[in-house]
Short mmCIF file of C-alpha atoms and ligand atoms in Angstrom, two decimals:
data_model
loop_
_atom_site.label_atom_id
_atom_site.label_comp_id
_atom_site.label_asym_id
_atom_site.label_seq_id
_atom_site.Cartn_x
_atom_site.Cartn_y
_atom_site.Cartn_z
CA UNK A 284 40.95 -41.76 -36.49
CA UNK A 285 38.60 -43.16 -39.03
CA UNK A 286 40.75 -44.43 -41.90
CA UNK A 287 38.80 -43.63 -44.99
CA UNK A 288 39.82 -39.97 -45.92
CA UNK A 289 38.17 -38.01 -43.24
CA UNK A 290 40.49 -35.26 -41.71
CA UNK A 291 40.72 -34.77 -38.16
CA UNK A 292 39.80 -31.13 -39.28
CA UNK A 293 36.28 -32.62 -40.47
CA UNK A 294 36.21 -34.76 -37.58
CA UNK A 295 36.59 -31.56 -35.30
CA UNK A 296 33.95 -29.60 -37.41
CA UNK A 297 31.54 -32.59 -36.79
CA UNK A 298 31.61 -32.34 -33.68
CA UNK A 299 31.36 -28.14 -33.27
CA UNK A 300 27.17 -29.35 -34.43
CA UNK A 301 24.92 -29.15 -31.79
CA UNK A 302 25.65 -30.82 -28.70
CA UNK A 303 24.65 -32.27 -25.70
CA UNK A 304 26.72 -32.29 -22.25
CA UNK A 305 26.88 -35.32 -20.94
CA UNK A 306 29.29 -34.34 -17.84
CA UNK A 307 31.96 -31.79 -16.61
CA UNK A 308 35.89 -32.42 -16.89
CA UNK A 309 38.70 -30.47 -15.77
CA UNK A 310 37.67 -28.81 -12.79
CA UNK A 311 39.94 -25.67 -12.21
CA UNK A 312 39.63 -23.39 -9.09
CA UNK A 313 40.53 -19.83 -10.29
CA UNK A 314 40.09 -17.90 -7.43
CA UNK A 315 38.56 -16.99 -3.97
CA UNK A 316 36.44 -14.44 -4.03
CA UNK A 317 35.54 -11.87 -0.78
CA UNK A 318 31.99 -12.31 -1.61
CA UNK A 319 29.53 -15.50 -1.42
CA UNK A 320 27.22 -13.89 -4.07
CA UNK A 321 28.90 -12.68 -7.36
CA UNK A 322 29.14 -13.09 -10.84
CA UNK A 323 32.25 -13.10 -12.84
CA UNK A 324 32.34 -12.82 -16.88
CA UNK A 325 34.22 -12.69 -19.80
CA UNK A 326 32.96 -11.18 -23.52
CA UNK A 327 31.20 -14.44 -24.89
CA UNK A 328 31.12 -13.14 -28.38
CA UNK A 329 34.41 -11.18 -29.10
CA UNK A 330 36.81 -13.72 -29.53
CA UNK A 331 40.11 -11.35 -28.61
CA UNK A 332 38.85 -10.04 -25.64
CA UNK A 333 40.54 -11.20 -22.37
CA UNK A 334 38.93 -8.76 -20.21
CA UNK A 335 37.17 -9.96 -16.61
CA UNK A 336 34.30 -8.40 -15.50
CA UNK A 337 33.42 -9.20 -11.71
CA UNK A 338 30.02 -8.23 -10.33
CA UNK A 339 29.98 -8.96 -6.40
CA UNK A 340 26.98 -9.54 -4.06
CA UNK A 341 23.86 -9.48 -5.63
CA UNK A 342 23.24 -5.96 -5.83
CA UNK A 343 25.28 -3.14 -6.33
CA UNK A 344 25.92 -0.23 -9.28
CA UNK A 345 29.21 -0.98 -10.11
CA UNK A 346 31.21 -3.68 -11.50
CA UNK A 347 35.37 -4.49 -11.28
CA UNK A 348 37.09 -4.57 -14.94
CA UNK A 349 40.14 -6.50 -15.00
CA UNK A 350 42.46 -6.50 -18.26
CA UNK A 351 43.47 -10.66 -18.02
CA UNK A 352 43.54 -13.49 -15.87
CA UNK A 353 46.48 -12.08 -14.78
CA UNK A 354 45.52 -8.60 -13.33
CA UNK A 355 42.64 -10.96 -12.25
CA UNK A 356 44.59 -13.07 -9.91
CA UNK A 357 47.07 -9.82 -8.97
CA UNK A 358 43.62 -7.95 -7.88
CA UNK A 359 44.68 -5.19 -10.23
CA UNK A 360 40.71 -3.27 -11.69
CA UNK A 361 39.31 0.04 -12.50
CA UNK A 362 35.58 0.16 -11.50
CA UNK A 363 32.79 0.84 -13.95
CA UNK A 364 29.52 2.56 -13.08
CA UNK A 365 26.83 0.62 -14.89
CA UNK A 366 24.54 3.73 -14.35
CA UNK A 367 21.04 1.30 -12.47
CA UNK A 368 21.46 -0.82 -9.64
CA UNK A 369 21.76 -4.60 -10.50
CA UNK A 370 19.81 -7.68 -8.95
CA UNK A 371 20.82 -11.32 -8.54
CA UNK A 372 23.66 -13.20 -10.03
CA UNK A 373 22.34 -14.03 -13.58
CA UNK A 374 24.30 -11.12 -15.91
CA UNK A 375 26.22 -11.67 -19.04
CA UNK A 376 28.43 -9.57 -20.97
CA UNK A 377 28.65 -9.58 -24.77
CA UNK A 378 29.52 -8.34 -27.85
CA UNK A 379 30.89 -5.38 -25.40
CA UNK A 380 27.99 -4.74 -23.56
CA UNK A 381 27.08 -5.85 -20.00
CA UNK A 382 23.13 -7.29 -19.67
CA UNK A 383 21.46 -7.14 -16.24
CA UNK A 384 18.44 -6.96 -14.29
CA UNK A 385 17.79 -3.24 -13.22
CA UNK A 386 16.61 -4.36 -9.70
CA UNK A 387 12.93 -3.71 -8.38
CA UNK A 388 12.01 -3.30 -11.62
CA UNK A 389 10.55 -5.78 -14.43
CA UNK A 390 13.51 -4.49 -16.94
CA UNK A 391 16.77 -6.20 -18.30
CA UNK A 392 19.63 -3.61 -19.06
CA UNK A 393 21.68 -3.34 -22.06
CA UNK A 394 25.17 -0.97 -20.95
CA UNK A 395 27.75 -0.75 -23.63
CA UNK A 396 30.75 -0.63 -21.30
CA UNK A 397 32.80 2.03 -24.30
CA UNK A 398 29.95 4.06 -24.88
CA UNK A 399 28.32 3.82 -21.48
CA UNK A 400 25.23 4.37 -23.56
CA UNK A 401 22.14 2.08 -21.60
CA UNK A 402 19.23 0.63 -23.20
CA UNK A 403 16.56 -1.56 -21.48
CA UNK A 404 13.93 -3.88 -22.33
CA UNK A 405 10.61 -4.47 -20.45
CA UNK A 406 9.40 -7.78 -19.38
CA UNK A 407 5.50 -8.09 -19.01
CA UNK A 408 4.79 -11.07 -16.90
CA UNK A 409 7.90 -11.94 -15.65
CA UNK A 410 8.44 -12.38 -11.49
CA UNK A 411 10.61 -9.76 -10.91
CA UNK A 412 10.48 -8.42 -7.22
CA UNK A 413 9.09 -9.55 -3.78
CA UNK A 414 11.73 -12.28 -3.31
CA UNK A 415 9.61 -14.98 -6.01
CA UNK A 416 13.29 -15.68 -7.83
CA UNK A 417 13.22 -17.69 -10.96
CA UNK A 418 16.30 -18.95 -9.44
CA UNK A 419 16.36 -18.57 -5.60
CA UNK A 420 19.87 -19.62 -4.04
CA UNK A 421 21.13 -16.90 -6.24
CA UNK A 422 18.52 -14.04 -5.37
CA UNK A 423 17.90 -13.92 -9.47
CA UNK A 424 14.63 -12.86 -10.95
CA UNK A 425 16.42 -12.66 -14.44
CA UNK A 426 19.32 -14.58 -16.20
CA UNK A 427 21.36 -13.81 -19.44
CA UNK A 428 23.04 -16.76 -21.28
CA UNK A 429 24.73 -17.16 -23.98
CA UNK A 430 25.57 -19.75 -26.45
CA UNK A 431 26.00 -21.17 -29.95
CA UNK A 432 23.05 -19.19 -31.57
CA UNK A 433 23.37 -16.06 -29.50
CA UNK A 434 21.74 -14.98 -26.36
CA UNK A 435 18.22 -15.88 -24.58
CA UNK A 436 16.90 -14.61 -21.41
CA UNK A 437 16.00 -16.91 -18.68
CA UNK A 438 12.64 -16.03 -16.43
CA UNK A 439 9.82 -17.19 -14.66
CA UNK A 440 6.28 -16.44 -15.41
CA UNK A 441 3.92 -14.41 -13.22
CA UNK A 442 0.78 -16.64 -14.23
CA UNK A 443 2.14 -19.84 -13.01
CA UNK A 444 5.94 -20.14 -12.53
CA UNK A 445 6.54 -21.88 -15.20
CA UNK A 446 10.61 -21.06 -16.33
CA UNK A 447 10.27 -19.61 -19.49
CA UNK A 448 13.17 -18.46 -22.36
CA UNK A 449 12.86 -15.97 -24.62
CA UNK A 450 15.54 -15.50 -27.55
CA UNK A 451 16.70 -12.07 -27.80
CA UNK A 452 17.50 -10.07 -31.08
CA UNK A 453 20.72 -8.05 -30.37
CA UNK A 454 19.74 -5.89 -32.86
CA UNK A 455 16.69 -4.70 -32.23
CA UNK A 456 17.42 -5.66 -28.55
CA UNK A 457 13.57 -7.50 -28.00
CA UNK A 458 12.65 -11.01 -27.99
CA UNK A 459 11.64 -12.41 -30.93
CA UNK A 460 10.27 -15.88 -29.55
CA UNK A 461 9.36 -17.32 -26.16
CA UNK A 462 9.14 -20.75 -24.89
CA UNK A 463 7.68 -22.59 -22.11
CA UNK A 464 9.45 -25.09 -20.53
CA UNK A 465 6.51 -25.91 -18.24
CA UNK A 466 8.95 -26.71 -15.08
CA UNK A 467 8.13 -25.18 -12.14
CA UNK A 468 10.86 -22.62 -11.07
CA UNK A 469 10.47 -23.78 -7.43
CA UNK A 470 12.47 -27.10 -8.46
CA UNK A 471 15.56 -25.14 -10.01
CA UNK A 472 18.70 -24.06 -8.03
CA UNK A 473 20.81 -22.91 -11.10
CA UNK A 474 20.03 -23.09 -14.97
CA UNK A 475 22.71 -22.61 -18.06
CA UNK A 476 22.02 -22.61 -21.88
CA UNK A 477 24.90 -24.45 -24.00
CA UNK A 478 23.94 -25.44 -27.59
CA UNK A 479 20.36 -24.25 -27.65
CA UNK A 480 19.18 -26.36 -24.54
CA UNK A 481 18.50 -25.71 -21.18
CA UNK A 482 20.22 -27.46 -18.49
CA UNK A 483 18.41 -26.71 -14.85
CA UNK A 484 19.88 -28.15 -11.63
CA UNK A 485 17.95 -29.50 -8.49
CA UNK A 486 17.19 -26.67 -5.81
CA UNK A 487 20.62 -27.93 -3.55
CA UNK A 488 22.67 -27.65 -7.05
CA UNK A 489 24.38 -31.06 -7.01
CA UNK A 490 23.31 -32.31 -10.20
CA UNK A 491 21.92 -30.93 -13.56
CA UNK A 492 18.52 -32.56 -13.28
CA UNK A 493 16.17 -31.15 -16.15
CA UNK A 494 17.00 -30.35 -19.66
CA UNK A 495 14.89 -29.00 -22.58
CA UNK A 496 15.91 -28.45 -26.05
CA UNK A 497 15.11 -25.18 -26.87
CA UNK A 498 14.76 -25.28 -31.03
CA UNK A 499 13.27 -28.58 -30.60
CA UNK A 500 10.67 -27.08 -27.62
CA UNK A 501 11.07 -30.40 -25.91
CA UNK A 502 12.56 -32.02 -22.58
CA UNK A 503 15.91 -33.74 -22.70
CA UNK A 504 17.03 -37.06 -20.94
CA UNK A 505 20.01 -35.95 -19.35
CA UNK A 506 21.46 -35.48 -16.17
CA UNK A 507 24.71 -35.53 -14.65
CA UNK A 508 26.61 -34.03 -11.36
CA UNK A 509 27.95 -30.73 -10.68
CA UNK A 510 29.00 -29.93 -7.39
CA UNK A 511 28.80 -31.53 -3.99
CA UNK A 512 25.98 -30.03 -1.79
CA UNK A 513 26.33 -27.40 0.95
CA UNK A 514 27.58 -23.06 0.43
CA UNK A 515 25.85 -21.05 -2.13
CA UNK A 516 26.03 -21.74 -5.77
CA UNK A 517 25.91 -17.90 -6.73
CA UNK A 518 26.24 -18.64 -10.68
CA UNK A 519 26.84 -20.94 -13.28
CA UNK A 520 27.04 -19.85 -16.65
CA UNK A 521 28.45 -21.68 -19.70
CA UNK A 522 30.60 -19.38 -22.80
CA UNK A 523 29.95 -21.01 -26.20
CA UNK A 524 33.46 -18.99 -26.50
CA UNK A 525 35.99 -21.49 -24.75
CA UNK A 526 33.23 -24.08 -23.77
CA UNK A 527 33.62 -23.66 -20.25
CA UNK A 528 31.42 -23.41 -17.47
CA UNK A 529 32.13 -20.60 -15.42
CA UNK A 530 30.89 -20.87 -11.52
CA UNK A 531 30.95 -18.76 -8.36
CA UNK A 532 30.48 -21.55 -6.42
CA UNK A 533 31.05 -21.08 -2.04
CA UNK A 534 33.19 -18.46 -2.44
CA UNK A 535 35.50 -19.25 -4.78
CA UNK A 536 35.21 -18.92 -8.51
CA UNK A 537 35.91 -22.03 -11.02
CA UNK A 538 35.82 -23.03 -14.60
CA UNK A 539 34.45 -26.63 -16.02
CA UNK A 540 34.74 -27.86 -19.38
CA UNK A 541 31.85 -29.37 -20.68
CA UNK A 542 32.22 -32.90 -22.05
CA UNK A 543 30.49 -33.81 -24.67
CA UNK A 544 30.52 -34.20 -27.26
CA UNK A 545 33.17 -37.06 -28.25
CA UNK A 546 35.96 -37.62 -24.82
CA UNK A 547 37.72 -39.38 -27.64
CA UNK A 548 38.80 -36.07 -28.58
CA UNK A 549 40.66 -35.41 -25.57
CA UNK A 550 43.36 -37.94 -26.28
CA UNK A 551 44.54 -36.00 -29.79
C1 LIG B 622 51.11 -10.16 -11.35
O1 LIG B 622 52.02 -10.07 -10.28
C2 LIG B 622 53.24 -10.77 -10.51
C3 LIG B 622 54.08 -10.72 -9.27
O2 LIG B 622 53.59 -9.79 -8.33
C4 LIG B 622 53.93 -10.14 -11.71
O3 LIG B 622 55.11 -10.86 -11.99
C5 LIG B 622 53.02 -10.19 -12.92
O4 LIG B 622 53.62 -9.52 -14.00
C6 LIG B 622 51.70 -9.54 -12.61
N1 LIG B 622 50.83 -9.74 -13.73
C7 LIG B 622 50.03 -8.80 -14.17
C8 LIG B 622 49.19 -9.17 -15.35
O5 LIG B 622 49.99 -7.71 -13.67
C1 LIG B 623 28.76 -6.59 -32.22
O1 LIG B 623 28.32 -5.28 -32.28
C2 LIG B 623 28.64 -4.63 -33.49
C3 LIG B 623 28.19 -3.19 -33.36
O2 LIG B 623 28.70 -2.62 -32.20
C4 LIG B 623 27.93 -5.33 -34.63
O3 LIG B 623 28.29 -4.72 -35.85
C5 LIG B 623 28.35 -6.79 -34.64
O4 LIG B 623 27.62 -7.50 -35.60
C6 LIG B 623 28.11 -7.42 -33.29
N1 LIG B 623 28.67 -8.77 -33.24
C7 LIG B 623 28.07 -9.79 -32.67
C8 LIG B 623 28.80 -11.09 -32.64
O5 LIG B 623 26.96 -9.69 -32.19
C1 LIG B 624 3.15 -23.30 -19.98
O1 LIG B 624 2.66 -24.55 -20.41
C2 LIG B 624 1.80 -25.19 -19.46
C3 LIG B 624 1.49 -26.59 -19.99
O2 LIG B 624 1.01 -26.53 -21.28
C4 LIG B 624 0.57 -24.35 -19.26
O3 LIG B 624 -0.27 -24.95 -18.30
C5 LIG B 624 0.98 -22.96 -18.79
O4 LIG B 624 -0.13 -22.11 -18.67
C6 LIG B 624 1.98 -22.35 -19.74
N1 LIG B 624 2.49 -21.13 -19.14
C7 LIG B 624 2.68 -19.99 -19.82
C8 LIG B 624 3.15 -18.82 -19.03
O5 LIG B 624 2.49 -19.92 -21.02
C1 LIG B 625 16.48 -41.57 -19.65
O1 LIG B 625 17.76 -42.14 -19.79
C2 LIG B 625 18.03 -43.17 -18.86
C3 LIG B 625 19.49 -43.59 -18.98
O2 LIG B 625 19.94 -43.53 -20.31
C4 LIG B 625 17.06 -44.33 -19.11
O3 LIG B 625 17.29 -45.37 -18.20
C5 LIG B 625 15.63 -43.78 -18.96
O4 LIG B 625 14.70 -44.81 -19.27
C6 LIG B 625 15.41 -42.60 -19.86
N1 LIG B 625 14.09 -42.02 -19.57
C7 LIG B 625 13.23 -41.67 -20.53
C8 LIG B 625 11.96 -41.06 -20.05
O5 LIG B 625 13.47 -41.79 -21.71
#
């Protein structure tokens, strides 16, 4: 600890700025899962909520609701209808509201899990159908992510497959700004947004191999390992929440923290 006034308080607020992952720490297995494909989720905006949402294979029209980690790991849900089937693995829930891809279709679904009310958004020009995934090992045309400056929606263009990311206003629930990361979706397995970039692995989803700031509009020199090869990667999301990573990964489902940011910290 510097000595020349500054709190660790300060020090901890510098390093909550804008971030860069550099690799993963802490692996922790939390579960097997019945189901190779599957996404699990917690709120990444409402701070209190401990609730699990599990959506298994990648399709269906309903989705598991646990209360904790606990009724997670004692198998104890209710079932929620989420009213249009779902495609691939790339949800999110937030703010109370689950986001999906209604399947066959070029439109990303808004369901607020108290109201059950459902609102949708239409993507023009977005591969959405005939098996051309933005995101293949996963069967994803569409992913939600979350992080530090809200959410974005993850897609690949029907002109020339180019991964694009549009920022979404929760609001007015539309995107307010796209951007082309010019990389081809045929090199990405997986892709996560943490701190307004863009972290894409390699089609066997060992390592994170592309990265592109997002604010900045420009590619990032970074890459580090994930996973060893071999089974399906079904999802990999990061929750600007608790900083984790959260995988389906072969079956079982596991959390990462991402490591930034200082390791120094670590040792406080
Ligand atoms: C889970 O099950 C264990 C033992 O069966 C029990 O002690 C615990 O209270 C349960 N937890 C929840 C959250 O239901
Ligand atoms: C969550 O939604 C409520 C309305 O349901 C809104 O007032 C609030 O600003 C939203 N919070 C976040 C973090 O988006
Ligand atoms: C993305 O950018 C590349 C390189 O500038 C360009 O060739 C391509 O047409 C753009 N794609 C879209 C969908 O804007
Ligand atoms: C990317 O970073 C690596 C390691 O820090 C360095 O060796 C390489 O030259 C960098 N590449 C570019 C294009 O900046």
């Amino acid at each position: 600890i510097p000595n020349d006034g500054t709190s660790l308080k300060d020090m901890m607020k510098s390093h909550e700025k804008p971030c860069l992952i550099k690799s993963l720490i802490n692996p922790r297995e939390v579960s097997e899962m019945e189901s190779t494909f599957g996404s699990w989720m917690k709120d990444t905006a409402l701070l209190h909520d401990e609730r699990i949402w599990v959506a298994e294979h990648f399709s269906g029209r309903v989705v598991k609701e646990y209360k904790s980690i606990g009724s997670f790991q004692n198998a104890s849900f209710t079932m929620v209808d989420v009213r249009k089937f779902f495609q691939g693995c790339g949800h999110t829930v937030h703010n109370g509201s689950l986001y999906y891809h209604i399947a066959g279709t070029p439109t990303i679904a808004r369901f607020h899990f108290e109201t059950r009310r459902l609102h949708t958004l239409t993507m023009d020009n977005a591969l959405h159908h005939s098996l051309a995934y933005l995101l293949q090992n996963s069967k994803t045309y569409f992913k939600v992510a979350a992080d530090e400056n809200g959410l974005w929606l993850i897609f690949a263009s029907d002109v020339d497959d180019s991964i694009m990311v549009g920022q979404l206003d929760q609001k007015t629930f539309s995107i307010t700004s796209y951007i082309n990361t010019t990389y081809p979706r045929g090199k990405a397995g997986n892709a996560f947004i943490a701190c307004g970039v863009l972290y894409v692995t390699d089609t066997k989803d060992t390592r994170v191999s592309f990265a592109f700031d997002l604010l900045k509009g420009k590619p990032v020199n970074v890459t580090f390992d994930l996973r060893p090869p071999g089974g399906v990667l079904a999802m990999l999301s990061y929750s600007p929440k608790d900083r984790h990573l959260y995988m389906w990964d072969n079956g079982y489902v596991k959390l990462y923290v991402v490591a930034p940011w200082e390791t120094t910290l670590y040792m406080f």
